């Protein structure tokens, strides 16, 4: 499926589902990092990324920005699922807690994002990243500005 041409006419839930179905032309950051969205429901999104050597920090483990970006993506998409057609959002704040290191040759990291509150002007969400053994690697919260 190619990239949907006009997401502005879709509800946020329809738009995120359409974007998740795209395999050949994912949005730039998803393509760059290899992020895949697996599940989309109203207020809930799950996705994953597989670590690779290019994701290494100076210590040789996966850079924290990889988990932060994955969390920002799933939490933001979860917020997006709650929006009406033509309404957007942007991240105002992202707070990430890192719990363990991840090797660059580890299996997939899976993240879930869930909306806590969706208001007229702001929304909040929480997210968690687990490694392929089910260990919690990081968790986060976000505040998003709703753009009418």
PDB file of N, CA and C in Angstrom, residues 35-116:
ATOM      1  N   UNK A  35      10.880   1.583  12.478  1.00  0.00           N
ATOM      2  CA  UNK A  35       9.746   1.439  13.395  1.00  0.00           C
ATOM      3  C   UNK A  35       8.551   0.865  12.641  1.00  0.00           C
ATOM      4  N   UNK A  36       7.936  -0.134  13.245  1.00  0.00           N
ATOM      5  CA  UNK A  36       6.734  -0.747  12.684  1.00  0.00           C
ATOM      6  C   UNK A  36       5.613  -0.645  13.713  1.00  0.00           C
ATOM      7  N   UNK A  37       4.434  -0.224  13.266  1.00  0.00           N
ATOM      8  CA  UNK A  37       3.264  -0.178  14.133  1.00  0.00           C
ATOM      9  C   UNK A  37       2.514  -1.494  13.973  1.00  0.00           C
ATOM     10  N   UNK A  38       2.230  -2.165  15.102  1.00  0.00           N
ATOM     11  CA  UNK A  38       1.594  -3.484  15.083  1.00  0.00           C
ATOM     12  C   UNK A  38       0.113  -3.458  15.409  1.00  0.00           C
ATOM     13  N   UNK A  39      -0.283  -2.552  16.285  1.00  0.00           N
ATOM     14  CA  UNK A  39      -1.669  -2.547  16.746  1.00  0.00           C
ATOM     15  C   UNK A  39      -2.126  -1.115  16.955  1.00  0.00           C
ATOM     16  N   UNK A  40      -3.345  -0.839  16.512  1.00  0.00           N
ATOM     17  CA  UNK A  40      -3.929   0.496  16.655  1.00  0.00           C
ATOM     18  C   UNK A  40      -5.367   0.335  17.112  1.00  0.00           C
ATOM     19  N   UNK A  41      -5.697   0.993  18.207  1.00  0.00           N
ATOM     20  CA  UNK A  41      -7.058   1.041  18.700  1.00  0.00           C
ATOM     21  C   UNK A  41      -7.278   2.443  19.232  1.00  0.00           C
ATOM     22  N   UNK A  42      -8.468   2.781  19.559  1.00  0.00           N
ATOM     23  CA  UNK A  42      -8.756   4.106  20.085  1.00  0.00           C
ATOM     24  C   UNK A  42      -8.002   4.321  21.396  1.00  0.00           C
ATOM     25  N   UNK A  43      -7.052   5.260  21.393  1.00  0.00           N
ATOM     26  CA  UNK A  43      -6.271   5.569  22.578  1.00  0.00           C
ATOM     27  C   UNK A  43      -5.139   4.617  22.888  1.00  0.00           C
ATOM     28  N   UNK A  44      -4.859   3.652  22.002  1.00  0.00           N
ATOM     29  CA  UNK A  44      -3.821   2.639  22.238  1.00  0.00           C
ATOM     30  C   UNK A  44      -3.073   2.336  20.945  1.00  0.00           C
ATOM     31  N   UNK A  45      -1.746   2.351  21.021  1.00  0.00           N
ATOM     32  CA  UNK A  45      -0.924   1.990  19.860  1.00  0.00           C
ATOM     33  C   UNK A  45       0.279   1.185  20.337  1.00  0.00           C
ATOM     34  N   UNK A  46       0.646   0.161  19.573  1.00  0.00           N
ATOM     35  CA  UNK A  46       1.842  -0.639  19.865  1.00  0.00           C
ATOM     36  C   UNK A  46       2.722  -0.676  18.625  1.00  0.00           C
ATOM     37  N   UNK A  47       4.027  -0.608  18.857  1.00  0.00           N
ATOM     38  CA  UNK A  47       4.975  -0.657  17.752  1.00  0.00           C
ATOM     39  C   UNK A  47       6.302  -1.214  18.217  1.00  0.00           C
ATOM     40  N   UNK A  48       7.208  -1.436  17.266  1.00  0.00           N
ATOM     41  CA  UNK A  48       8.499  -2.006  17.632  1.00  0.00           C
ATOM     42  C   UNK A  48       9.615  -1.492  16.737  1.00  0.00           C
ATOM     43  N   UNK A  49      10.819  -1.705  17.221  1.00  0.00           N
ATOM     44  CA  UNK A  49      12.034  -1.417  16.462  1.00  0.00           C
ATOM     45  C   UNK A  49      13.062  -2.469  16.872  1.00  0.00           C
ATOM     46  N   UNK A  50      13.882  -2.896  15.931  1.00  0.00           N
ATOM     47  CA  UNK A  50      14.939  -3.856  16.233  1.00  0.00           C
ATOM     48  C   UNK A  50      16.268  -3.114  16.314  1.00  0.00           C
ATOM     49  N   UNK A  51      16.953  -3.194  17.458  1.00  0.00           N
ATOM     50  CA  UNK A  51      18.250  -2.528  17.607  1.00  0.00           C
ATOM     51  C   UNK A  51      19.232  -2.993  16.537  1.00  0.00           C
ATOM     52  N   UNK A  52      20.152  -2.104  16.205  1.00  0.00           N
ATOM     53  CA  UNK A  52      21.195  -2.389  15.226  1.00  0.00           C
ATOM     54  C   UNK A  52      22.462  -1.644  15.616  1.00  0.00           C
ATOM     55  N   UNK A  53      23.596  -2.017  15.069  1.00  0.00           N
ATOM     56  CA  UNK A  53      24.857  -1.377  15.454  1.00  0.00           C
ATOM     57  C   UNK A  53      24.861   0.151  15.303  1.00  0.00           C
ATOM     58  N   UNK A  54      24.177   0.680  14.311  1.00  0.00           N
ATOM     59  CA  UNK A  54      24.132   2.139  14.125  1.00  0.00           C
ATOM     60  C   UNK A  54      23.407   2.860  15.258  1.00  0.00           C
ATOM     61  N   UNK A  55      22.718   2.135  16.132  1.00  0.00           N
ATOM     62  CA  UNK A  55      21.996   2.736  17.252  1.00  0.00           C
ATOM     63  C   UNK A  55      22.868   2.873  18.502  1.00  0.00           C
ATOM     64  N   UNK A  56      24.147   2.517  18.407  1.00  0.00           N
ATOM     65  CA  UNK A  56      25.021   2.490  19.581  1.00  0.00           C
ATOM     66  C   UNK A  56      25.370   3.879  20.091  1.00  0.00           C
ATOM     67  N   UNK A  57      25.478   3.978  21.410  1.00  0.00           N
ATOM     68  CA  UNK A  57      26.019   5.171  22.049  1.00  0.00           C
ATOM     69  C   UNK A  57      27.527   4.971  22.226  1.00  0.00           C
ATOM     70  N   UNK A  58      28.187   5.890  22.914  1.00  0.00           N
ATOM     71  CA  UNK A  58      29.639   5.801  23.101  1.00  0.00           C
ATOM     72  C   UNK A  58      30.062   4.575  23.911  1.00  0.00           C
ATOM     73  N   UNK A  59      29.146   4.027  24.695  1.00  0.00           N
ATOM     74  CA  UNK A  59      29.460   2.848  25.505  1.00  0.00           C
ATOM     75  C   UNK A  59      29.180   1.534  24.779  1.00  0.00           C
ATOM     76  N   UNK A  60      28.614   1.614  23.581  1.00  0.00           N
ATOM     77  CA  UNK A  60      28.363   0.421  22.790  1.00  0.00           C
ATOM     78  C   UNK A  60      27.005  -0.215  22.977  1.00  0.00           C
ATOM     79  N   UNK A  61      26.135   0.400  23.785  1.00  0.00           N
ATOM     80  CA  UNK A  61      24.770  -0.105  23.932  1.00  0.00           C
ATOM     81  C   UNK A  61      23.824   0.818  23.158  1.00  0.00           C
ATOM     82  N   UNK A  62      22.566   0.429  23.067  1.00  0.00           N
ATOM     83  CA  UNK A  62      21.590   1.221  22.316  1.00  0.00           C
ATOM     84  C   UNK A  62      21.422   2.594  22.981  1.00  0.00           C
ATOM     85  N   UNK A  63      21.548   3.635  22.185  1.00  0.00           N
ATOM     86  CA  UNK A  63      21.385   5.013  22.662  1.00  0.00           C
ATOM     87  C   UNK A  63      19.971   5.208  23.187  1.00  0.00           C
ATOM     88  N   UNK A  64      19.834   5.932  24.290  1.00  0.00           N
ATOM     89  CA  UNK A  64      18.529   6.172  24.896  1.00  0.00           C
ATOM     90  C   UNK A  64      17.550   6.869  23.973  1.00  0.00           C
ATOM     91  N   UNK A  65      18.061   7.621  23.008  1.00  0.00           N
ATOM     92  CA  UNK A  65      17.191   8.314  22.057  1.00  0.00           C
ATOM     93  C   UNK A  65      16.371   7.366  21.203  1.00  0.00           C
ATOM     94  N   UNK A  66      16.833   6.134  21.057  1.00  0.00           N
ATOM     95  CA  UNK A  66      16.072   5.149  20.280  1.00  0.00           C
ATOM     96  C   UNK A  66      14.780   4.815  21.025  1.00  0.00           C
ATOM     97  N   UNK A  67      14.888   4.510  22.318  1.00  0.00           N
ATOM     98  CA  UNK A  67      13.682   4.238  23.112  1.00  0.00           C
ATOM     99  C   UNK A  67      12.812   5.486  23.203  1.00  0.00           C
ATOM    100  N   UNK A  68      13.440   6.648  23.367  1.00  0.00           N
ATOM    101  CA  UNK A  68      12.669   7.895  23.468  1.00  0.00           C
ATOM    102  C   UNK A  68      11.879   8.146  22.193  1.00  0.00           C
ATOM    103  N   UNK A  69      12.494   7.919  21.052  1.00  0.00           N
ATOM    104  CA  UNK A  69      11.803   8.133  19.774  1.00  0.00           C
ATOM    105  C   UNK A  69      10.682   7.125  19.588  1.00  0.00           C
ATOM    106  N   UNK A  70      10.927   5.869  19.932  1.00  0.00           N
ATOM    107  CA  UNK A  70       9.886   4.847  19.837  1.00  0.00           C
ATOM    108  C   UNK A  70       8.714   5.196  20.759  1.00  0.00           C
ATOM    109  N   UNK A  71       9.023   5.617  21.976  1.00  0.00           N
ATOM    110  CA  UNK A  71       7.966   6.013  22.911  1.00  0.00           C
ATOM    111  C   UNK A  71       7.201   7.236  22.418  1.00  0.00           C
ATOM    112  N   UNK A  72       7.918   8.238  21.919  1.00  0.00           N
ATOM    113  CA  UNK A  72       7.263   9.439  21.386  1.00  0.00           C
ATOM    114  C   UNK A  72       6.324   9.057  20.243  1.00  0.00           C
ATOM    115  N   UNK A  73       6.754   8.109  19.408  1.00  0.00           N
ATOM    116  CA  UNK A  73       5.931   7.681  18.269  1.00  0.00           C
ATOM    117  C   UNK A  73       4.649   6.984  18.726  1.00  0.00           C
ATOM    118  N   UNK A  74       4.758   5.992  19.620  1.00  0.00           N
ATOM    119  CA  UNK A  74       3.554   5.248  20.003  1.00  0.00           C
ATOM    120  C   UNK A  74       2.618   6.075  20.879  1.00  0.00           C
ATOM    121  N   UNK A  75       3.184   6.910  21.755  1.00  0.00           N
ATOM    122  CA  UNK A  75       2.321   7.751  22.587  1.00  0.00           C
ATOM    123  C   UNK A  75       1.651   8.829  21.742  1.00  0.00           C
ATOM    124  N   UNK A  76       2.408   9.447  20.829  1.00  0.00           N
ATOM    125  CA  UNK A  76       1.831  10.458  19.945  1.00  0.00           C
ATOM    126  C   UNK A  76       0.760   9.871  19.043  1.00  0.00           C
ATOM    127  N   UNK A  77       1.030   8.688  18.496  1.00  0.00           N
ATOM    128  CA  UNK A  77       0.025   8.038  17.654  1.00  0.00           C
ATOM    129  C   UNK A  77      -1.216   7.673  18.466  1.00  0.00           C
ATOM    130  N   UNK A  78      -1.033   7.266  19.722  1.00  0.00           N
ATOM    131  CA  UNK A  78      -2.185   6.967  20.579  1.00  0.00           C
ATOM    132  C   UNK A  78      -3.043   8.218  20.765  1.00  0.00           C
ATOM    133  N   UNK A  79      -2.395   9.358  20.987  1.00  0.00           N
ATOM    134  CA  UNK A  79      -3.125  10.631  21.085  1.00  0.00           C
ATOM    135  C   UNK A  79      -3.833  10.923  19.772  1.00  0.00           C
ATOM    136  N   UNK A  80      -3.127  10.715  18.659  1.00  0.00           N
ATOM    137  CA  UNK A  80      -3.701  10.992  17.339  1.00  0.00           C
ATOM    138  C   UNK A  80      -4.983  10.208  17.103  1.00  0.00           C
ATOM    139  N   UNK A  81      -5.064   8.981  17.629  1.00  0.00           N
ATOM    140  CA  UNK A  81      -6.264   8.159  17.423  1.00  0.00           C
ATOM    141  C   UNK A  81      -7.508   8.773  18.044  1.00  0.00           C
ATOM    142  N   UNK A  82      -7.335   9.734  18.931  1.00  0.00           N
ATOM    143  CA  UNK A  82      -8.465  10.356  19.630  1.00  0.00           C
ATOM    144  C   UNK A  82      -8.954  11.630  18.937  1.00  0.00           C
ATOM    145  N   UNK A  83      -8.314  12.031  17.836  1.00  0.00           N
ATOM    146  CA  UNK A  83      -8.586  13.328  17.222  1.00  0.00           C
ATOM    147  C   UNK A  83      -9.559  13.243  16.055  1.00  0.00           C
ATOM    148  N   UNK A  84     -10.274  14.349  15.846  1.00  0.00           N
ATOM    149  CA  UNK A  84     -11.221  14.473  14.734  1.00  0.00           C
ATOM    150  C   UNK A  84     -10.458  14.761  13.435  1.00  0.00           C
ATOM    151  N   UNK A  85     -11.123  14.611  12.290  1.00  0.00           N
ATOM    152  CA  UNK A  85     -10.464  14.939  11.017  1.00  0.00           C
ATOM    153  C   UNK A  85      -9.940  16.376  11.016  1.00  0.00           C
ATOM    154  N   UNK A  86      -8.746  16.544  10.470  1.00  0.00           N
ATOM    155  CA  UNK A  86      -8.158  17.865  10.344  1.00  0.00           C
ATOM    156  C   UNK A  86      -7.522  18.408  11.607  1.00  0.00           C
ATOM    157  N   UNK A  87      -7.564  17.658  12.703  1.00  0.00           N
ATOM    158  CA  UNK A  87      -6.966  18.094  13.963  1.00  0.00           C
ATOM    159  C   UNK A  87      -5.637  17.368  14.131  1.00  0.00           C
ATOM    160  N   UNK A  88      -4.602  18.117  14.518  1.00  0.00           N
ATOM    161  CA  UNK A  88      -3.283  17.533  14.706  1.00  0.00           C
ATOM    162  C   UNK A  88      -2.817  17.677  16.141  1.00  0.00           C
ATOM    163  N   UNK A  89      -1.567  17.352  16.371  1.00  0.00           N
ATOM    164  CA  UNK A  89      -0.976  17.453  17.702  1.00  0.00           C
ATOM    165  C   UNK A  89       0.529  17.644  17.553  1.00  0.00           C
ATOM    166  N   UNK A  90       1.162  18.080  18.606  1.00  0.00           N
ATOM    167  CA  UNK A  90       2.613  18.097  18.674  1.00  0.00           C
ATOM    168  C   UNK A  90       3.026  17.818  20.111  1.00  0.00           C
ATOM    169  N   UNK A  91       4.173  17.228  20.294  1.00  0.00           N
ATOM    170  CA  UNK A  91       4.661  16.911  21.629  1.00  0.00           C
ATOM    171  C   UNK A  91       5.134  18.179  22.328  1.00  0.00           C
ATOM    172  N   UNK A  92       4.580  18.443  23.511  1.00  0.00           N
ATOM    173  CA  UNK A  92       5.035  19.555  24.349  1.00  0.00           C
ATOM    174  C   UNK A  92       6.108  19.099  25.330  1.00  0.00           C
ATOM    175  N   UNK A  93       5.947  17.901  25.851  1.00  0.00           N
ATOM    176  CA  UNK A  93       6.869  17.399  26.860  1.00  0.00           C
ATOM    177  C   UNK A  93       6.985  15.886  26.732  1.00  0.00           C
ATOM    178  N   UNK A  94       8.188  15.392  26.956  1.00  0.00           N
ATOM    179  CA  UNK A  94       8.448  13.955  26.941  1.00  0.00           C
ATOM    180  C   UNK A  94       9.353  13.649  28.132  1.00  0.00           C
ATOM    181  N   UNK A  95       8.908  12.755  29.002  1.00  0.00           N
ATOM    182  CA  UNK A  95       9.686  12.364  30.176  1.00  0.00           C
ATOM    183  C   UNK A  95       9.909  10.871  30.101  1.00  0.00           C
ATOM    184  N   UNK A  96      11.200  10.479  30.000  1.00  0.00           N
ATOM    185  CA  UNK A  96      11.543   9.067  29.855  1.00  0.00           C
ATOM    186  C   UNK A  96      12.359   8.604  31.053  1.00  0.00           C
ATOM    187  N   UNK A  97      12.029   7.436  31.563  1.00  0.00           N
ATOM    188  CA  UNK A  97      12.808   6.757  32.599  1.00  0.00           C
ATOM    189  C   UNK A  97      13.415   5.505  31.968  1.00  0.00           C
ATOM    190  N   UNK A  98      14.736   5.391  32.045  1.00  0.00           N
ATOM    191  CA  UNK A  98      15.446   4.229  31.507  1.00  0.00           C
ATOM    192  C   UNK A  98      15.750   3.271  32.657  1.00  0.00           C
ATOM    193  N   UNK A  99      15.461   1.983  32.454  1.00  0.00           N
ATOM    194  CA  UNK A  99      15.599   1.009  33.525  1.00  0.00           C
ATOM    195  C   UNK A  99      16.724   0.012  33.316  1.00  0.00           C
ATOM    196  N   UNK A 100      17.090  -0.250  32.074  1.00  0.00           N
ATOM    197  CA  UNK A 100      18.170  -1.195  31.788  1.00  0.00           C
ATOM    198  C   UNK A 100      18.759  -0.903  30.420  1.00  0.00           C
ATOM    199  N   UNK A 101      19.994  -1.339  30.226  1.00  0.00           N
ATOM    200  CA  UNK A 101      20.648  -1.144  28.934  1.00  0.00           C
ATOM    201  C   UNK A 101      20.136  -2.182  27.941  1.00  0.00           C
ATOM    202  N   UNK A 102      20.318  -1.855  26.670  1.00  0.00           N
ATOM    203  CA  UNK A 102      19.915  -2.756  25.587  1.00  0.00           C
ATOM    204  C   UNK A 102      21.114  -2.935  24.667  1.00  0.00           C
ATOM    205  N   UNK A 103      21.448  -4.170  24.364  1.00  0.00           N
ATOM    206  CA  UNK A 103      22.547  -4.458  23.447  1.00  0.00           C
ATOM    207  C   UNK A 103      22.129  -4.143  22.017  1.00  0.00           C
ATOM    208  N   UNK A 104      23.094  -3.747  21.205  1.00  0.00           N
ATOM    209  CA  UNK A 104      22.774  -3.402  19.812  1.00  0.00           C
ATOM    210  C   UNK A 104      22.385  -4.625  18.992  1.00  0.00           C
ATOM    211  N   UNK A 105      22.675  -5.828  19.483  1.00  0.00           N
ATOM    212  CA  UNK A 105      22.272  -7.044  18.771  1.00  0.00           C
ATOM    213  C   UNK A 105      21.077  -7.731  19.453  1.00  0.00           C
ATOM    214  N   UNK A 106      20.386  -6.990  20.324  1.00  0.00           N
ATOM    215  CA  UNK A 106      19.207  -7.536  21.000  1.00  0.00           C
ATOM    216  C   UNK A 106      18.069  -7.730  20.000  1.00  0.00           C
ATOM    217  N   UNK A 107      17.103  -8.491  20.418  1.00  0.00           N
ATOM    218  CA  UNK A 107      15.905  -8.673  19.600  1.00  0.00           C
ATOM    219  C   UNK A 107      15.051  -7.419  19.627  1.00  0.00           C
ATOM    220  N   UNK A 108      13.888  -7.493  19.021  1.00  0.00           N
ATOM    221  CA  UNK A 108      13.013  -6.319  18.912  1.00  0.00           C
ATOM    222  C   UNK A 108      12.630  -5.715  20.265  1.00  0.00           C
ATOM    223  N   UNK A 109      12.524  -4.393  20.275  1.00  0.00           N
ATOM    224  CA  UNK A 109      11.977  -3.650  21.400  1.00  0.00           C
ATOM    225  C   UNK A 109      10.538  -3.328  21.037  1.00  0.00           C
ATOM    226  N   UNK A 110       9.610  -3.637  21.935  1.00  0.00           N
ATOM    227  CA  UNK A 110       8.192  -3.395  21.673  1.00  0.00           C
ATOM    228  C   UNK A 110       7.684  -2.341  22.641  1.00  0.00           C
ATOM    229  N   UNK A 111       6.997  -1.349  22.093  1.00  0.00           N
ATOM    230  CA  UNK A 111       6.465  -0.256  22.904  1.00  0.00           C
ATOM    231  C   UNK A 111       4.957  -0.175  22.770  1.00  0.00           C
ATOM    232  N   UNK A 112       4.328   0.211  23.868  1.00  0.00           N
ATOM    233  CA  UNK A 112       2.897   0.484  23.862  1.00  0.00           C
ATOM    234  C   UNK A 112       2.678   1.905  24.357  1.00  0.00           C
ATOM    235  N   UNK A 113       1.726   2.575  23.761  1.00  0.00           N
ATOM    236  CA  UNK A 113       1.346   3.916  24.176  1.00  0.00           C
ATOM    237  C   UNK A 113      -0.140   3.947  24.463  1.00  0.00           C
ATOM    238  N   UNK A 114      -0.525   4.581  25.577  1.00  0.00           N
ATOM    239  CA  UNK A 114      -1.926   4.655  25.995  1.00  0.00           C
ATOM    240  C   UNK A 114      -2.274   6.068  26.421  1.00  0.00           C
ATOM    241  N   UNK A 115      -3.395   6.559  25.936  1.00  0.00           N
ATOM    242  CA  UNK A 115      -3.861   7.888  26.306  1.00  0.00           C
ATOM    243  C   UNK A 115      -4.370   7.862  27.740  1.00  0.00           C
ATOM    244  N   UNK A 116      -3.965   8.851  28.513  1.00  0.00           N
ATOM    245  CA  UNK A 116      -4.460   9.030  29.871  1.00  0.00           C
ATOM    246  C   UNK A 116      -5.599  10.043  29.865  1.00  0.00           C
TER     247      UNK A 116
END
